[in-house]
Coordinates of C-alpha atoms in Angstrom, one line a residue:
X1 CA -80.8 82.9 143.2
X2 CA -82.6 80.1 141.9
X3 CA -85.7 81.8 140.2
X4 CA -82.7 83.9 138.7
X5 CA -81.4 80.6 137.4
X6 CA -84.3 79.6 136.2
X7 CA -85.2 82.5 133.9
X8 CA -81.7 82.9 132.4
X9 CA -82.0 79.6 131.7
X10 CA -85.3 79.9 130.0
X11 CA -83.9 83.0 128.4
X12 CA -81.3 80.7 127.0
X13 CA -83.1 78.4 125.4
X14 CA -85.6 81.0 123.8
X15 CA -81.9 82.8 122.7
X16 CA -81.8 79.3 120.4
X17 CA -85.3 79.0 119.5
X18 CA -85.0 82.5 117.7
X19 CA -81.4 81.8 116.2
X20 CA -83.8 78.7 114.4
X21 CA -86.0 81.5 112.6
X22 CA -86.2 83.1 109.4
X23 CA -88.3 84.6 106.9
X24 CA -89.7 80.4 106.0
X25 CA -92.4 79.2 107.9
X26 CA -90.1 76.8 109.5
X27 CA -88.0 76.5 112.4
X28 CA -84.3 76.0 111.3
X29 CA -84.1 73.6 108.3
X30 CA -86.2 71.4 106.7
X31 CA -84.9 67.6 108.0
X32 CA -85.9 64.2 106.9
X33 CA -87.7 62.6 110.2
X34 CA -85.3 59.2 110.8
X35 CA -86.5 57.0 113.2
X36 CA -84.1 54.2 113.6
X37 CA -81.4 56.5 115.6
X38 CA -83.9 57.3 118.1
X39 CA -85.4 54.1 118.5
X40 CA -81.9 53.1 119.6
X41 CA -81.3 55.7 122.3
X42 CA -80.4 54.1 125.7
X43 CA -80.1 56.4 128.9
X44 CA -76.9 57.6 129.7
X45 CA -74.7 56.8 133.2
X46 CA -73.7 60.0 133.8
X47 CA -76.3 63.0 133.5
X48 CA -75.8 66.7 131.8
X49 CA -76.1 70.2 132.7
X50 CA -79.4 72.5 132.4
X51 CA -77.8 74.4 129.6
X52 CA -76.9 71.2 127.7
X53 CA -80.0 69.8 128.1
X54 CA -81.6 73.5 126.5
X55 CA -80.1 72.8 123.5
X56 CA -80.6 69.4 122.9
X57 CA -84.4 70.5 123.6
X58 CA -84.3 73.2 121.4
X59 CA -82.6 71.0 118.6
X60 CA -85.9 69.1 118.6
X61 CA -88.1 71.7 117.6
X62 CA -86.1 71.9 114.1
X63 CA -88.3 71.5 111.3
X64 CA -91.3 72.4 113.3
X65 CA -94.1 74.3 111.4
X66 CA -94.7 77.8 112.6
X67 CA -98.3 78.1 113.6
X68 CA -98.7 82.1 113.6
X69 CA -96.3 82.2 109.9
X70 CA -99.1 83.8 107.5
X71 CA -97.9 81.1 105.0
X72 CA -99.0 78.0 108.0
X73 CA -102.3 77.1 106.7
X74 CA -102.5 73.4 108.0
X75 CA -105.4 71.5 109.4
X76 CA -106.6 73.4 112.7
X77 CA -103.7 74.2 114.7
X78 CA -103.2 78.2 115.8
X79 CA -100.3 80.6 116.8
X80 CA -100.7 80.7 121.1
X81 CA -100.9 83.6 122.7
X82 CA -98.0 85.0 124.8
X83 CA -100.8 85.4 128.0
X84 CA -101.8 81.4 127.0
X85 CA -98.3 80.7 127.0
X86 CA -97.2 81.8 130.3
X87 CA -100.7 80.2 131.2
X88 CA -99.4 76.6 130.6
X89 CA -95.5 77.9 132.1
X90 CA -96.7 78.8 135.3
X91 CA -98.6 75.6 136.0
X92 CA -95.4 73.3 134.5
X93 CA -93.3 75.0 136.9
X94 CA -95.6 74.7 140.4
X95 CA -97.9 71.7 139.2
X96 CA -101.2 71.5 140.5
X97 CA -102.9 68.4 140.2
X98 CA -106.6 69.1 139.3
X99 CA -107.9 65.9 141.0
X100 CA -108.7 68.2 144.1
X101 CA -108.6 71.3 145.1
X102 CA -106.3 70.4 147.6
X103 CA -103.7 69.7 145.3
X104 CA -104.7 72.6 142.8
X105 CA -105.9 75.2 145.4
X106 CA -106.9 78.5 143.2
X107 CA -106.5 76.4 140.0
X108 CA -109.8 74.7 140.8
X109 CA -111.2 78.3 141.1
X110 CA -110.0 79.1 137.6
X111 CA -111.9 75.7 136.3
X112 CA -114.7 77.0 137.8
X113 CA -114.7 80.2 136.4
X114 CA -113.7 79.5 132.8
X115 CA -116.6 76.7 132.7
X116 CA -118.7 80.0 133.5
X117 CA -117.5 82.0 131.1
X118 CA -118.3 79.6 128.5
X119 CA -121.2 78.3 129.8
X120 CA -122.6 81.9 129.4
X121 CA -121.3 82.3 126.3
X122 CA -122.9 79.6 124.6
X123 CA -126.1 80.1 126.4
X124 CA -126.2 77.7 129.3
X125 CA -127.3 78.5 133.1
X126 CA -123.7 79.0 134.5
X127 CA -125.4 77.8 138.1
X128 CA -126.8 74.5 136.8
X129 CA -123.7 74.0 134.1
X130 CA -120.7 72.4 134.7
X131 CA -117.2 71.7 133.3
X132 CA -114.2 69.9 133.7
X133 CA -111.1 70.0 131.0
X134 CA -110.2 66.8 129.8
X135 CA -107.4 65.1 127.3
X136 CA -108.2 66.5 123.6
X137 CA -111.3 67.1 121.7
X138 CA -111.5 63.5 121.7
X139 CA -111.7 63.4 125.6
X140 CA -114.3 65.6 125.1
X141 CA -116.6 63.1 122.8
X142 CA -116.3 60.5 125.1
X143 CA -116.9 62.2 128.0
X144 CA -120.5 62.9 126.5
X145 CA -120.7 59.2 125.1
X146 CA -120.1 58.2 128.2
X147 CA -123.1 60.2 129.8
X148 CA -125.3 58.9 127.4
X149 CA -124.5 54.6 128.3
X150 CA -125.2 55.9 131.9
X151 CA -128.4 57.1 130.7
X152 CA -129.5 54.6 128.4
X153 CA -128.3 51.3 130.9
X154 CA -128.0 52.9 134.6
X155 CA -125.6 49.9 135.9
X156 CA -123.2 49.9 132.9
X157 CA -120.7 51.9 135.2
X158 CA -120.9 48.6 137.4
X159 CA -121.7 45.4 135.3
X160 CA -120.9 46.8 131.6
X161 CA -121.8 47.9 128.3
X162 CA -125.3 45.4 127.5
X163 CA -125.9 45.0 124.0
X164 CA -128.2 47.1 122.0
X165 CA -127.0 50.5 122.1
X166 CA -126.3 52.9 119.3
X167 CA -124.6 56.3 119.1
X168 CA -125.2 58.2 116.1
X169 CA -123.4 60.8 114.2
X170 CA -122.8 62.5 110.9
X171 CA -120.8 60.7 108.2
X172 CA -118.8 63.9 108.0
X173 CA -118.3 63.6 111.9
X174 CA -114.7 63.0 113.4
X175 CA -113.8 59.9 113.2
X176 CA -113.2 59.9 116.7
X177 CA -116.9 58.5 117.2
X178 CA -115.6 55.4 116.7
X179 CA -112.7 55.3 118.5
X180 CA -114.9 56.7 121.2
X181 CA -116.9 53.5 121.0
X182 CA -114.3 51.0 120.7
X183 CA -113.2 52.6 123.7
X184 CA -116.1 52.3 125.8
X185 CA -117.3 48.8 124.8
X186 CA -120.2 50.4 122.8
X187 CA -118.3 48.9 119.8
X188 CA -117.5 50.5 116.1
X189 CA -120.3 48.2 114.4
X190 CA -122.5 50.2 116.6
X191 CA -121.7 54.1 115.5
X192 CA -124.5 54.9 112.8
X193 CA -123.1 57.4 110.4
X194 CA -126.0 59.1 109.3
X195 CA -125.5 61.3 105.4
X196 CA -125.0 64.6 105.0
X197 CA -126.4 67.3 102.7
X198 CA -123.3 68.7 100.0
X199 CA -123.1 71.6 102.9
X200 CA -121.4 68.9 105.2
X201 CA -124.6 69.2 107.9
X202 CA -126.2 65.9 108.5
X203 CA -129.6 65.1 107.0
X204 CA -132.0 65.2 110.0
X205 CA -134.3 63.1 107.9
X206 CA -132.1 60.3 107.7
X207 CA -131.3 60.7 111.0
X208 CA -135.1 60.4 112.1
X209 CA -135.2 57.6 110.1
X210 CA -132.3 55.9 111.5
X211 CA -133.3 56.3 115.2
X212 CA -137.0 55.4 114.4
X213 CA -135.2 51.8 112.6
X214 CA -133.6 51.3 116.0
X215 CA -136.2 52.0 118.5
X216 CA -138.8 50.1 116.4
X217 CA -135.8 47.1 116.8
X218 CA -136.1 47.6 120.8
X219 CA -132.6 48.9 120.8
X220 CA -131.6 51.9 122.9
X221 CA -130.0 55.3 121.5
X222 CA -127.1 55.8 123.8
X223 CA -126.6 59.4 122.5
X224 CA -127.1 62.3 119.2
X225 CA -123.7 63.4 118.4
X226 CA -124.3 66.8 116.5
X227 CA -121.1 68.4 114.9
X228 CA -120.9 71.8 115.1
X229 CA -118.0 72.8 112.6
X230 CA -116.6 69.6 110.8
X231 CA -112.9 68.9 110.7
X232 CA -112.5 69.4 106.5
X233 CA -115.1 72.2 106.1
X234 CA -116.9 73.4 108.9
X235 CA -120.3 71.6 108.4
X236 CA -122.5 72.9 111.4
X237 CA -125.4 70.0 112.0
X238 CA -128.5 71.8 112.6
X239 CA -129.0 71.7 116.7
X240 CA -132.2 72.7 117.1
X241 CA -133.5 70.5 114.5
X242 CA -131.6 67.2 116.2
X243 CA -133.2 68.4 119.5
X244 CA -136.5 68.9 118.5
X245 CA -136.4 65.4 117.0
X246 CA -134.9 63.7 120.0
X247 CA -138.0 65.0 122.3
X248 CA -140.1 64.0 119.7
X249 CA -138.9 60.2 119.7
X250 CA -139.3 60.3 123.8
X251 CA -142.5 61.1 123.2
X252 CA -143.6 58.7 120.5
X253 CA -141.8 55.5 122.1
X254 CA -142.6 56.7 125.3
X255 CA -138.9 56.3 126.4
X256 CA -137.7 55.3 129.4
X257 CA -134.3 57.5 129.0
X258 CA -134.0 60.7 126.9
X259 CA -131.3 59.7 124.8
X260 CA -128.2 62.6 125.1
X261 CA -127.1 64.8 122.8
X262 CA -123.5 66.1 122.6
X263 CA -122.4 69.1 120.8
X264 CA -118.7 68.5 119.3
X265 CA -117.6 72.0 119.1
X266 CA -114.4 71.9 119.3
X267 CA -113.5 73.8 116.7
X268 CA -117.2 75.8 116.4
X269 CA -117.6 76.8 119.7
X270 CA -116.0 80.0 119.3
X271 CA -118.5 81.7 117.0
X272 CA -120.5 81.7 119.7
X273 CA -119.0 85.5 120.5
X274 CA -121.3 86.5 117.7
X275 CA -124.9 85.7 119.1
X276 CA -125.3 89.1 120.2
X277 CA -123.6 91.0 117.5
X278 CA -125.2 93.0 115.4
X279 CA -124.6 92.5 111.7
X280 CA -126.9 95.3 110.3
X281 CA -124.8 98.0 112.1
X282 CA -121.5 96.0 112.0
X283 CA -119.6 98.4 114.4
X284 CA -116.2 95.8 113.2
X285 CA -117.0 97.0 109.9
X286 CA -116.7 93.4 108.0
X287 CA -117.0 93.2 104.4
X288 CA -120.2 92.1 103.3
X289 CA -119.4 88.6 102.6
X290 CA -117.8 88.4 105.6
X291 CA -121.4 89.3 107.6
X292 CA -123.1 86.6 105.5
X293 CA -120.6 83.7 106.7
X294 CA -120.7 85.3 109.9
X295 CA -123.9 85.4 110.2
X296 CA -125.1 82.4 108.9
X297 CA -122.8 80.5 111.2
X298 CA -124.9 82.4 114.0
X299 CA -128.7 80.8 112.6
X300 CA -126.7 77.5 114.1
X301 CA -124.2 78.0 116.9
X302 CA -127.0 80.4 118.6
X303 CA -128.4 76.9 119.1
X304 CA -125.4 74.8 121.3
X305 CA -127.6 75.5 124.6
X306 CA -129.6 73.1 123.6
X307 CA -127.4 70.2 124.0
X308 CA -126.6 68.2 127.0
X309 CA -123.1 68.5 126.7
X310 CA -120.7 70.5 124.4
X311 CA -116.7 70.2 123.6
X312 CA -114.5 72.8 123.5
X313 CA -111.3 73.2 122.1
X314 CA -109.3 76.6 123.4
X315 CA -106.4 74.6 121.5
X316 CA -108.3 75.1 118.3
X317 CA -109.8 78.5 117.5
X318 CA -109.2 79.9 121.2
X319 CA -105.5 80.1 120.3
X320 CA -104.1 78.5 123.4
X321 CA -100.9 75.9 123.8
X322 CA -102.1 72.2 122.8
X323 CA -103.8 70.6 125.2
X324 CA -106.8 72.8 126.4
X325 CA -110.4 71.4 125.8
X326 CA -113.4 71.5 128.2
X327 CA -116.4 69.5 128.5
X328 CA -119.6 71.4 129.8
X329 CA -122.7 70.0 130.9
X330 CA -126.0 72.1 130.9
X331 CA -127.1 70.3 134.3
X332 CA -124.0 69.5 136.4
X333 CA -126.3 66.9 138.1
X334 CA -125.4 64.6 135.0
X335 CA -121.8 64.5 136.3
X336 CA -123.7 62.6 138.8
X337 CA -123.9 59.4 136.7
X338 CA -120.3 59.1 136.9
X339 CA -119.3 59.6 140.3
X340 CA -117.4 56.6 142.3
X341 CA -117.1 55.8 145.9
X342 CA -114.6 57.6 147.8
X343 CA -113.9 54.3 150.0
X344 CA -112.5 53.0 146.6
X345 CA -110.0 55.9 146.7
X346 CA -109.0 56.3 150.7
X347 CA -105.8 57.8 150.4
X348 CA -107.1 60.9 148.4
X349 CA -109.5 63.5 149.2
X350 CA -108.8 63.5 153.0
X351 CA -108.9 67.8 153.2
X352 CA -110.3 70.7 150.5
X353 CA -113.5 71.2 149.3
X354 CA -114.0 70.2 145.7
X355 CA -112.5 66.6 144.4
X356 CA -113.3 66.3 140.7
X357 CA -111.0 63.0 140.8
X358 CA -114.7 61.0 141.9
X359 CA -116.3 61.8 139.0
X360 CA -113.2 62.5 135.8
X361 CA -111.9 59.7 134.1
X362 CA -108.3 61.1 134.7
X363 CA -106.6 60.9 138.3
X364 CA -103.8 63.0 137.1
X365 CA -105.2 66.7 135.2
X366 CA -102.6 69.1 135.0
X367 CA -103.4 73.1 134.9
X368 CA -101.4 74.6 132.0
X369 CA -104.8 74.4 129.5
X370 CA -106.9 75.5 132.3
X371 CA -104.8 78.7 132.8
X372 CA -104.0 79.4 129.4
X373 CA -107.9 79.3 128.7
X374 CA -108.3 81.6 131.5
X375 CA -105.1 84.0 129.9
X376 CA -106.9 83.9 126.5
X377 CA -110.6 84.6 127.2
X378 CA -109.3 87.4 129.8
X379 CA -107.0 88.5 126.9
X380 CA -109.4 89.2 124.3
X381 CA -112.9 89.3 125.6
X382 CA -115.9 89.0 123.1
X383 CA -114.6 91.7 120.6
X384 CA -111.3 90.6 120.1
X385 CA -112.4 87.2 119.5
X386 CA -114.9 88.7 117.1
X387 CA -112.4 90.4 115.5
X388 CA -109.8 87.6 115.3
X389 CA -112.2 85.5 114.1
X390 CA -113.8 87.8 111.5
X391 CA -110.1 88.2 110.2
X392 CA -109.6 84.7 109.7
X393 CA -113.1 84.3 108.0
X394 CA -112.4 87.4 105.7
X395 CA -109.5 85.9 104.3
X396 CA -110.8 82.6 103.7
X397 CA -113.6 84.2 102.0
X398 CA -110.7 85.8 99.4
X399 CA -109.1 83.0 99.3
X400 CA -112.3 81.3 97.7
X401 CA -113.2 84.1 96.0
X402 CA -110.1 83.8 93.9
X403 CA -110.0 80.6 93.6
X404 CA -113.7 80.8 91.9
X405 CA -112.0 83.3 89.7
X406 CA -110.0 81.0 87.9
X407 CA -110.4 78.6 85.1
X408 CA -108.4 75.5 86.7
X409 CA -109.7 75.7 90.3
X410 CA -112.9 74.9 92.2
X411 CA -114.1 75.4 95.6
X412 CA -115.7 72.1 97.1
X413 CA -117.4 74.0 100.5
X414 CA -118.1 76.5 98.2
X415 CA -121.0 77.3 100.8
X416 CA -119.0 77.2 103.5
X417 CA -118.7 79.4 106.2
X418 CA -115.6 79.1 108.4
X419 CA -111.7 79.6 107.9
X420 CA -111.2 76.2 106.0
X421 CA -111.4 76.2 102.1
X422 CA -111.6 72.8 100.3
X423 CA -110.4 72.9 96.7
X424 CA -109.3 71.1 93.7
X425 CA -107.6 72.1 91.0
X426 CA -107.9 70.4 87.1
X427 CA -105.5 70.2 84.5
X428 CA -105.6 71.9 81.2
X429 CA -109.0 71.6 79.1
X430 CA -111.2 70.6 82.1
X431 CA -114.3 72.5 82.2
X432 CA -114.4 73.6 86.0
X433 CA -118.0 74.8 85.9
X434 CA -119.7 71.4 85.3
X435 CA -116.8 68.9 86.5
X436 CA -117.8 69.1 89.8
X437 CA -121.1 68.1 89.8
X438 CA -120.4 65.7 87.1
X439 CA -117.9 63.7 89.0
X440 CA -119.8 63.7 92.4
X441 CA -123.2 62.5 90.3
X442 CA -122.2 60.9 87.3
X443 CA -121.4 56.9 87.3
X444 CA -119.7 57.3 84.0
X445 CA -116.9 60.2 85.6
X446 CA -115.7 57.8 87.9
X447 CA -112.2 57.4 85.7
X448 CA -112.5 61.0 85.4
X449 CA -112.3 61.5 89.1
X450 CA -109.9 58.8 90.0
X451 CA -107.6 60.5 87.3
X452 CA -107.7 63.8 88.7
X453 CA -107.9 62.4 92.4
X454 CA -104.2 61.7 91.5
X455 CA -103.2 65.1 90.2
X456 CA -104.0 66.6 92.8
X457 CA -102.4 64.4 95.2
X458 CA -99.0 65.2 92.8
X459 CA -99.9 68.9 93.0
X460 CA -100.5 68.8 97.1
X461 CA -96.8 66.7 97.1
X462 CA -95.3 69.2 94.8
X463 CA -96.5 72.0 97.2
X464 CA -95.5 70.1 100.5
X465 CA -92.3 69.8 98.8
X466 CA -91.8 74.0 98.3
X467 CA -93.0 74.0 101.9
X468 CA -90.8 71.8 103.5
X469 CA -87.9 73.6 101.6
X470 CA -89.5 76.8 103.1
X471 CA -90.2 78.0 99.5
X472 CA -94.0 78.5 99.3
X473 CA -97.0 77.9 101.1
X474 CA -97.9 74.9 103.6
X475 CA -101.3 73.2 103.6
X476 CA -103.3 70.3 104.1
X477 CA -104.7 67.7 101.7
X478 CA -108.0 65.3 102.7
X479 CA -107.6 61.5 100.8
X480 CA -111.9 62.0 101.2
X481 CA -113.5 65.1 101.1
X482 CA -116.7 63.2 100.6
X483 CA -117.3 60.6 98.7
X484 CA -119.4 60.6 95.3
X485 CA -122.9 59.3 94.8
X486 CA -121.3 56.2 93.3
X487 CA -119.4 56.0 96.3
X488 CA -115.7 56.8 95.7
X489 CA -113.8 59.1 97.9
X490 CA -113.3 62.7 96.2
X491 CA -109.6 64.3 96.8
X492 CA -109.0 67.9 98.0
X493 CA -106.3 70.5 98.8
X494 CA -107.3 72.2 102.2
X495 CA -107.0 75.8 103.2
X496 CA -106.8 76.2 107.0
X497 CA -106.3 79.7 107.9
X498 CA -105.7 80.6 111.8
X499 CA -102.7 83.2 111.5
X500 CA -104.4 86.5 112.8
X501 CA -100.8 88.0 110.6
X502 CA -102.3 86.8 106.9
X503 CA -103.6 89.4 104.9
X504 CA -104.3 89.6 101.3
X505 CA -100.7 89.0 99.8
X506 CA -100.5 86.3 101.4
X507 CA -103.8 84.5 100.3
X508 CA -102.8 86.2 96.3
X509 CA -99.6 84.3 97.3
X510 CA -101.0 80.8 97.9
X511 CA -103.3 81.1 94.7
X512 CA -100.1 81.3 92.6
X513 CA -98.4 78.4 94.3
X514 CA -101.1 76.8 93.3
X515 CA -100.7 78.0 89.5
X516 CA -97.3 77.0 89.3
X517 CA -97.6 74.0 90.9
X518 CA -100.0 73.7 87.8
X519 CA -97.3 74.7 85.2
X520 CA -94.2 72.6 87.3
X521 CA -96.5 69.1 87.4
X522 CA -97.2 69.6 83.9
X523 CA -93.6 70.1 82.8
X524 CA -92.5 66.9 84.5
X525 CA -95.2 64.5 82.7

């Protein structure tokens, strides 16, 4: 009787979710977000009834973007599967706590396994590796950070953080490096953000440089953040390269501590499905510009083995329910650094056979992105990963491919590789073949660039507007792609494309938003 109850009423409340779509990419209408009624709610004497409650839920999903909706093409967020989904229900309704396996049971198992499947995947010893999910991509970063003060000062888990240590990272790196190191007492002022080449991958001879200025200083590198698929346009840092270089510093300085290197590939990760393809006979039958992106990802994400630890995000291009991310470790005896007494926790851990709750930083780790993980990579397998994400990259490579084709639009990651497209677009009489160039180099374009920094911040407002009226396409915009040579931040319109359903219409569609967006901002000056 109650499980009966309890699907009706989840029936129920779907009922209302689908009386909230249409043919817009928006649940029910578009509402103006008001915070001053809410931040007055009080709680209530008397209580309400399940069904009530459903629909007072359901009302708060109104306005939401929807993720799989072909015209959706914000910054990194998929359409979950239905296995992922019922992967993160099922947990919600019988919740295991992942702190033991006494309070997860067969949960614990599934951790296990999915840290093997990926550990595999991206080339690591599944019987040395390790892996434990954790709170966001972000959890992911300082997990690794974290392992890398353990390294570089062995008592810092016990008397703190000394002075003198350095993390380094991309300047196209999340920004989450220096939250990371607020966080951990490593401090902000102590993240080196190391240039990148235009293609968004860090310069590794400007990184040598930098590590070489701080071990000639006597200061110690805590850890080598590589990025492995940027945030705005999928930059993958060379791997191999950073790796080579931090065996070579041991070496040279003789170090006491081989400085750790984390892979954030939180979003990257993925392409790891194609290490084995093979492009020349292309069984998936991908256009040719498709198998160069493809495969030039490959020359670099063949590589993540070689770091110490690597983030993944199942939430990003795995397709599964926010949260879901995993940190792996290529020798699980690194975990080791982190591990507590259990006579500082005597009420836990009394029965079962596996207590990750010594080691995580979380007590409480709940199972629904462990399972939905599981549902996905059991779901699709290597080939319908490859082919979801060969989709995704197909389109994106029509989407710049027309946006090349036309006089008033240029590609900024024209070299890119993944499912994001970075663009501006330039009013009437602007020469889009040498404006690029001439206002990333040229001191004398700065007015140039500010000027047309602010159309297209009026053109990305006009478009949100459409969108939010459920009238054209919805995307992102960056305030800083990159900045200039002279050191002002460059403005772009961002392309993220994740629905499997897009096809060609719908990126031909986008391009003449874009167009009349042109024409409507130009009518209203």
């Amino acid at each position: 009787m109650h499980d009966a109850y309890f699907v009706f009423s989840i029936l129920r409340a779907l009922d209302a979710v689908d009386d909230l779509k249409s043919e817009v990419p928006l649940l029910g209408r578009p509402r103006a977000l008001d915070y001053e009624p809410a931040e007055q709610a009080e709680l209530a004497d008397e209580g309400r009834s399940v069904e009530e409650v459903a629909q007072l839920l359901v009302r708060q999903l109104e306005g939401m973007p929807i993720w799989g909706h072909p015209r959706t093409q914000i910054n990194v967020v998929p359409p979950p599967s239905i296995p992922s989904v019922i992967g993160s229900l099922l947990p919600a309704i019988y919740n295991p706590n992942l702190v033991s396996d006494d309070t997860s049971f067969g949960l614990m198992l599934t951790e296990a396994a999915v840290a093997a499947m990926t550990s595999r995947l991206i080339g690591y010893d599944p019987e040395q590796a390790a892996g434990v999910f954790t709170f966001g991509g972000t959890g992911t970063v300082l997990y690794g950070a974290k392992l890398g003060i353990e390294k570089a000062f062995p008592d810092a888990m016990d008397t703190g953080v000394p002075a003198g240590g350095a993390l380094l990272a991309s300047g196209q790196s999340h920004y989450c490096r220096l939250n990371v190191a607020g966080w951990l007492g490593l401090g902000e002022e102590n993240v080196v953000q190391v240039p990148t080449h235009l293609t968004n991958d860090i310069r590794i001879d400007l990184l040598e440089r930098s590590c070489r200025d701080l071990l000639d200083q006597g200061r110690r590198i805590v850890a080598l953040v590589a990025t492995m698929g940027t945030t705005d346009a999928f930059g993958i840092d060379d791997l191999d390269a950073i790796a080579d270089l931090r065996d070579r510093l041991v070496e040279d300085y003789d170090l006491d501590h081989t400085p750790h290197i984390h892979a954030d590939a939180v979003i990257g990760w993925a392409w790891s499905v194609f290490n084995d393809y093979d492009f020349e006979d292309n069984q998936l039958g991908f256009r040719p510009r498709t198998v160069r992106a493809l495969a030039s990802a490959r020359r670099r994400f063949s590589k993540l083995h070689r770091a110490d630890s690597v983030g993944i995000d199942f939430h990003k291009t795995g397709f599964a329910p926010y949260v879901s991310s995993l940190l792996l470790v290529r020798n699980r005896a690194d975990m080791q650094l982190l591990v507590r007494g259990r006579e500082q926790m005597p009420y836990l851990f009394q029965s079962g056979e596996r207590h990750p709750g010594v080691y995580t930083l979380e007590t409480s780790r709940g199972g629904s992105g462990v399972l939905a993980a599981y549902a996905n990579l059991r779901l699709f397998g290597r080939t319908g990963l490859r082919v979801l994400l060969g989709h995704l990259v197909e389109m994106a490579e029509a989407l710049r491919e027309h946006l090349e084709g036309h006089d008033s639009t240029t590609v900024l990651n024209d070299a890119g590789v993944g499912t994001v497209t970075v663009f501006r677009v330039y009013p009437d009489g602007v020469d889009t073949w040498t404006i690029k160039d001439r206002e990333r180099t040229n001191p004398a374009a700065r007015d140039e660039l500010l000027r047309h920094n602010e159309y297209n911040r009026r053109l990305y407002r006009y478009l949100y507007d459409r969108a939010m009226r459920g009238e054209g396409v919805h995307i992102s915009m960056t305030d800083n792609y990159r900045l200039t040579d002279y050191g002002e931040p460059t403005v772009g319109l961002k392309s993220f494309i994740l629905s499997p359903f897009i096809d060609e219409k719908d990126v031909e569609r986008l391009v003449r938003d874009i167009l009349d967006a042109r024409e409507a901002i130009r009518e209203q000056a």
